[in-house]
Amino acid sequence: MSSSVMRARARAVSVARGFAHTRTTATAVALFAATCTVAHAGNGIMRDGFEPADSCPSGRVEQTVVAWRYDGVGRRTIDVTLADNLWGRLESTGTPVTFPWLQSFIVLWGMPRDGYIAAAFDVPLENNVITWGKFTHGETLPGPPTDMAISEWCGDFNPPEPGCSFRGTTGGQGMSVYKRTAAAINVACVVEPGKVYYANIRITDPDVVNGSCAALACKTTIQHNHTP
């Protein structure tokens, strides 16, 4: 884990410090609901209401159940404050790799209806400056409409930069496009070397009726691809 991501994580306001590691989706979601004061997706978790830029608004989900297979085999509760733990592996036991991660997908098996994920990542100085990539709302197990944004701000769903956020995406739709400074793509969210960013994710409407949702949580899939 890079020192800058560690510092960003240390500065962030924790809203789930008592969240224990669990073995089942039901237990994980129940613990989340019991120990967190979460923020409704319509309450304006975005740039306008922030305290310091390096803090996180109320409602950040720190751990939840994630799978790297559509059937959920191997799913487990992991730390979702770091993007490397999500798209940097192909299975739960894999050693995470850093940005720009792998060609992979995650199923957020226990994404709470309320609250948001802010997965921090470092853009290293030595990375290929022509790299670009994108996040796509998966089609095989899409779940409900989902918001995603890439921002230097934790929990920011309203970044002004083009290509950095999409609202209410459904299966097969793009969720965000990013690029390094020399990538041959025009409209994309520019991620600069040496900076820490957050992949911010939330269910668009916590009250949505969807076949992939239970009382407290939903399943939703996010695919990541990059080139080269």
Short mmCIF file of C-alpha atoms in Angstrom, two decimals:
data_model
loop_
_atom_site.label_atom_id
_atom_site.label_comp_id
_atom_site.label_asym_id
_atom_site.label_seq_id
_atom_site.Cartn_x
_atom_site.Cartn_y
_atom_site.Cartn_z
CA MET A 1 0.00 0.00 0.00
CA SER A 2 1.49 3.38 -0.95
CA SER A 3 2.30 5.93 1.72
CA SER A 4 0.02 8.55 0.17
CA VAL A 5 -2.98 6.23 0.16
CA MET A 6 -2.18 5.29 3.74
CA ARG A 7 -2.11 8.96 4.69
CA ALA A 8 -5.41 9.60 2.88
CA ARG A 9 -6.98 6.69 4.67
CA ALA A 10 -5.63 7.83 8.04
CA ARG A 11 -7.07 11.32 7.56
CA ALA A 12 -10.49 10.09 6.45
CA VAL A 13 -13.39 10.35 8.87
CA SER A 14 -14.28 6.80 9.86
CA VAL A 15 -17.95 5.95 10.19
CA ALA A 16 -17.55 2.21 10.58
CA ARG A 17 -14.70 1.65 13.04
CA GLY A 18 -16.66 -0.99 14.90
CA PHE A 19 -17.47 -2.95 11.77
CA ALA A 20 -16.21 -6.50 12.45
CA HIS A 21 -15.01 -9.02 9.85
CA THR A 22 -17.82 -11.41 9.01
CA ARG A 23 -18.32 -14.59 7.02
CA THR A 24 -21.81 -14.10 5.67
CA THR A 25 -23.55 -11.41 3.69
CA ALA A 26 -26.44 -11.22 6.13
CA THR A 27 -24.17 -10.74 9.15
CA ALA A 28 -22.05 -8.15 7.36
CA VAL A 29 -25.04 -6.08 6.32
CA ALA A 30 -26.65 -6.34 9.76
CA LEU A 31 -23.46 -5.17 11.46
CA PHE A 32 -23.15 -2.29 9.03
CA ALA A 33 -26.70 -1.16 9.75
CA ALA A 34 -26.20 -1.47 13.49
CA THR A 35 -22.89 0.37 13.79
CA CYS A 36 -23.14 3.17 11.23
CA THR A 37 -25.10 6.34 10.87
CA VAL A 38 -25.38 6.31 7.10
CA ALA A 39 -26.29 9.05 4.67
CA HIS A 40 -29.15 8.77 2.22
CA ALA A 41 -28.07 9.02 -1.43
CA GLY A 42 -30.30 12.05 -1.89
CA ASN A 43 -28.75 14.08 0.90
CA GLY A 44 -26.06 15.74 -1.19
CA ILE A 45 -22.86 13.79 -0.52
CA MET A 46 -20.82 15.91 -2.86
CA ARG A 47 -18.42 18.80 -3.02
CA ASP A 48 -20.77 21.53 -1.74
CA GLY A 49 -21.19 20.16 1.77
CA PHE A 50 -17.62 19.20 2.55
CA GLU A 51 -15.48 19.96 5.54
CA PRO A 52 -11.73 19.69 4.80
CA ALA A 53 -10.90 18.25 1.38
CA ASP A 54 -9.07 15.30 2.94
CA SER A 55 -12.00 14.12 5.07
CA CYS A 56 -14.94 11.90 4.15
CA PRO A 57 -18.61 12.81 4.62
CA SER A 58 -20.76 10.70 6.90
CA GLY A 59 -21.86 7.38 5.44
CA ARG A 60 -18.63 5.90 4.11
CA VAL A 61 -18.72 2.10 3.89
CA GLU A 62 -15.36 0.67 4.97
CA GLN A 63 -16.03 -3.07 4.65
CA THR A 64 -18.59 -5.08 2.74
CA VAL A 65 -19.00 -8.39 0.93
CA VAL A 66 -17.32 -8.61 -2.49
CA ALA A 67 -17.13 -11.42 -5.08
CA TRP A 68 -15.03 -11.90 -8.21
CA ARG A 69 -17.38 -14.51 -9.64
CA TYR A 70 -21.02 -14.11 -10.62
CA ASP A 71 -22.04 -17.16 -8.61
CA GLY A 72 -20.51 -15.61 -5.49
CA VAL A 73 -18.12 -18.48 -4.81
CA GLY A 74 -15.17 -17.19 -2.79
CA ARG A 75 -16.92 -13.99 -1.75
CA ARG A 76 -15.78 -12.41 1.49
CA THR A 77 -15.89 -9.25 3.51
CA ILE A 78 -12.97 -6.99 2.58
CA ASP A 79 -11.65 -3.48 3.13
CA VAL A 80 -13.26 -1.41 0.34
CA THR A 81 -11.51 1.85 1.24
CA LEU A 82 -8.69 0.86 -1.17
CA ALA A 83 -9.32 0.36 -4.90
CA ASP A 84 -6.39 -2.08 -5.15
CA ASN A 85 -8.40 -4.53 -3.03
CA LEU A 86 -11.20 -4.45 -5.61
CA TRP A 87 -9.94 -4.33 -9.23
CA GLY A 88 -6.37 -5.28 -8.33
CA ARG A 89 -7.19 -8.99 -8.01
CA LEU A 90 -9.10 -11.72 -9.83
CA GLU A 91 -10.11 -13.74 -6.78
CA SER A 92 -10.50 -13.21 -3.08
CA THR A 93 -7.16 -14.80 -2.22
CA GLY A 94 -5.15 -12.93 -4.86
CA THR A 95 -2.46 -10.43 -3.87
CA PRO A 96 -3.73 -6.98 -4.92
CA VAL A 97 -1.84 -5.11 -7.63
CA THR A 98 -1.72 -1.34 -7.84
CA PHE A 99 -3.19 1.13 -10.37
CA PRO A 100 -4.01 0.60 -13.21
CA TRP A 101 -5.00 -2.76 -11.69
CA LEU A 102 -6.23 -5.67 -13.81
CA GLN A 103 -8.84 -6.43 -16.46
CA SER A 104 -11.35 -7.55 -13.87
CA PHE A 105 -14.82 -7.17 -12.43
CA ILE A 106 -16.21 -7.10 -8.93
CA VAL A 107 -19.64 -7.97 -7.64
CA LEU A 108 -20.50 -5.80 -4.68
CA TRP A 109 -22.42 -8.64 -3.07
CA GLY A 110 -23.52 -6.67 -0.05
CA MET A 111 -23.61 -3.03 -1.17
CA PRO A 112 -25.66 -1.22 1.50
CA ARG A 113 -28.63 0.69 0.12
CA ASP A 114 -27.52 3.74 2.10
CA GLY A 115 -24.01 5.11 2.30
CA TYR A 116 -21.24 5.03 -0.26
CA ILE A 117 -17.88 3.42 -1.06
CA ALA A 118 -14.86 5.68 -1.51
CA ALA A 119 -12.02 3.43 -2.74
CA ALA A 120 -8.74 5.38 -2.66
CA PHE A 121 -5.96 4.84 -5.18
CA ASP A 122 -2.55 6.28 -5.92
CA VAL A 123 -1.46 7.28 -9.44
CA PRO A 124 2.29 6.50 -9.36
CA LEU A 125 4.86 8.73 -11.00
CA GLU A 126 6.34 5.85 -12.99
CA ASN A 127 3.11 4.66 -14.62
CA ASN A 128 2.73 4.65 -18.39
CA VAL A 129 1.50 8.13 -19.38
CA ILE A 130 -0.55 6.74 -22.30
CA THR A 131 -2.63 4.47 -20.08
CA TRP A 132 -6.37 4.97 -20.09
CA GLY A 133 -9.22 2.91 -18.74
CA LYS A 134 -12.90 2.74 -17.98
CA PHE A 135 -15.43 1.36 -15.55
CA THR A 136 -18.59 -0.27 -16.88
CA HIS A 137 -21.79 -1.29 -15.10
CA GLY A 138 -21.75 -5.07 -15.52
CA GLU A 139 -24.50 -6.82 -17.48
CA THR A 140 -24.49 -10.37 -16.10
CA LEU A 141 -25.52 -9.37 -12.58
CA PRO A 142 -26.19 -5.65 -12.98
CA GLY A 143 -28.28 -4.85 -9.93
CA PRO A 144 -30.00 -1.47 -9.52
CA PRO A 145 -28.96 1.87 -11.05
CA THR A 146 -25.64 2.97 -9.56
CA ASP A 147 -23.64 6.20 -9.38
CA MET A 148 -19.87 6.39 -9.75
CA ALA A 149 -17.37 9.25 -9.75
CA ILE A 150 -13.59 9.62 -9.77
CA SER A 151 -12.49 12.56 -7.66
CA GLU A 152 -9.69 13.86 -5.45
CA TRP A 153 -12.45 14.25 -2.85
CA CYS A 154 -13.71 11.35 -0.79
CA GLY A 155 -17.46 10.87 -1.29
CA ASP A 156 -17.67 13.45 -4.08
CA PHE A 157 -20.30 12.54 -6.69
CA ASN A 158 -20.23 15.90 -8.43
CA PRO A 159 -16.69 16.45 -9.79
CA PRO A 160 -16.58 19.19 -12.44
CA GLU A 161 -14.07 17.43 -14.69
CA PRO A 162 -15.45 15.74 -17.86
CA GLY A 163 -15.72 11.96 -17.90
CA CYS A 164 -15.33 11.66 -14.14
CA SER A 165 -18.89 10.78 -13.11
CA PHE A 166 -22.03 9.06 -14.29
CA ARG A 167 -25.41 8.88 -12.55
CA GLY A 168 -27.98 6.10 -12.55
CA THR A 169 -26.06 3.67 -14.76
CA THR A 170 -27.57 0.30 -15.64
CA GLY A 171 -26.19 -2.89 -17.21
CA GLY A 172 -23.69 -2.26 -20.01
CA GLN A 173 -23.41 1.49 -19.48
CA GLY A 174 -20.15 3.34 -18.87
CA MET A 175 -19.61 4.51 -15.29
CA SER A 176 -16.43 6.56 -15.68
CA VAL A 177 -13.47 6.95 -18.02
CA TYR A 178 -10.00 7.96 -16.83
CA LYS A 179 -6.73 8.66 -18.60
CA ARG A 180 -3.13 9.48 -17.92
CA THR A 181 -1.83 12.78 -19.26
CA ALA A 182 -0.66 11.56 -22.70
CA ALA A 183 -3.40 9.03 -23.47
CA ALA A 184 -4.91 9.26 -26.95
CA ILE A 185 -8.50 9.75 -25.86
CA ASN A 186 -10.27 13.10 -25.70
CA VAL A 187 -13.10 13.07 -23.17
CA ALA A 188 -11.92 11.37 -20.00
CA CYS A 189 -11.17 12.12 -16.39
CA VAL A 190 -7.48 13.07 -16.17
CA VAL A 191 -5.67 11.40 -13.26
CA GLU A 192 -2.35 13.03 -12.53
CA PRO A 193 0.78 11.22 -11.30
CA GLY A 194 1.55 11.52 -7.62
CA LYS A 195 -2.03 12.25 -6.57
CA VAL A 196 -4.57 10.26 -4.57
CA TYR A 197 -8.05 9.78 -6.05
CA TYR A 198 -11.23 8.08 -4.92
CA ALA A 199 -13.55 5.81 -6.88
CA ASN A 200 -16.85 6.86 -5.25
CA ILE A 201 -19.76 4.43 -5.61
CA ARG A 202 -23.35 4.40 -4.34
CA ILE A 203 -26.77 2.99 -5.16
CA THR A 204 -28.63 5.80 -6.95
CA ASP A 205 -31.93 5.32 -5.12
CA PRO A 206 -31.70 3.50 -1.76
CA ASP A 207 -35.45 2.79 -1.93
CA VAL A 208 -35.25 1.10 -5.33
CA VAL A 209 -37.22 -2.10 -5.91
CA ASN A 210 -34.88 -4.51 -7.71
CA GLY A 211 -34.49 -8.27 -7.88
CA SER A 212 -30.86 -7.98 -6.79
CA CYS A 213 -31.76 -6.12 -3.60
CA ALA A 214 -32.68 -7.39 -0.16
CA ALA A 215 -33.95 -5.29 2.73
CA LEU A 216 -30.63 -3.63 3.53
CA ALA A 217 -28.28 -4.30 0.61
CA CYS A 218 -28.04 -4.89 -3.13
CA LYS A 219 -25.77 -6.71 -5.54
CA THR A 220 -24.19 -4.67 -8.34
CA THR A 221 -21.30 -5.37 -10.71
CA ILE A 222 -18.53 -3.00 -11.83
CA GLN A 223 -16.18 -4.03 -14.64
CA HIS A 224 -12.74 -2.43 -15.07
CA ASN A 225 -10.65 -2.42 -18.26
CA HIS A 226 -7.55 -0.51 -19.24
CA THR A 227 -5.13 -0.08 -22.13
CA PRO A 228 -2.28 -0.72 -22.55
#
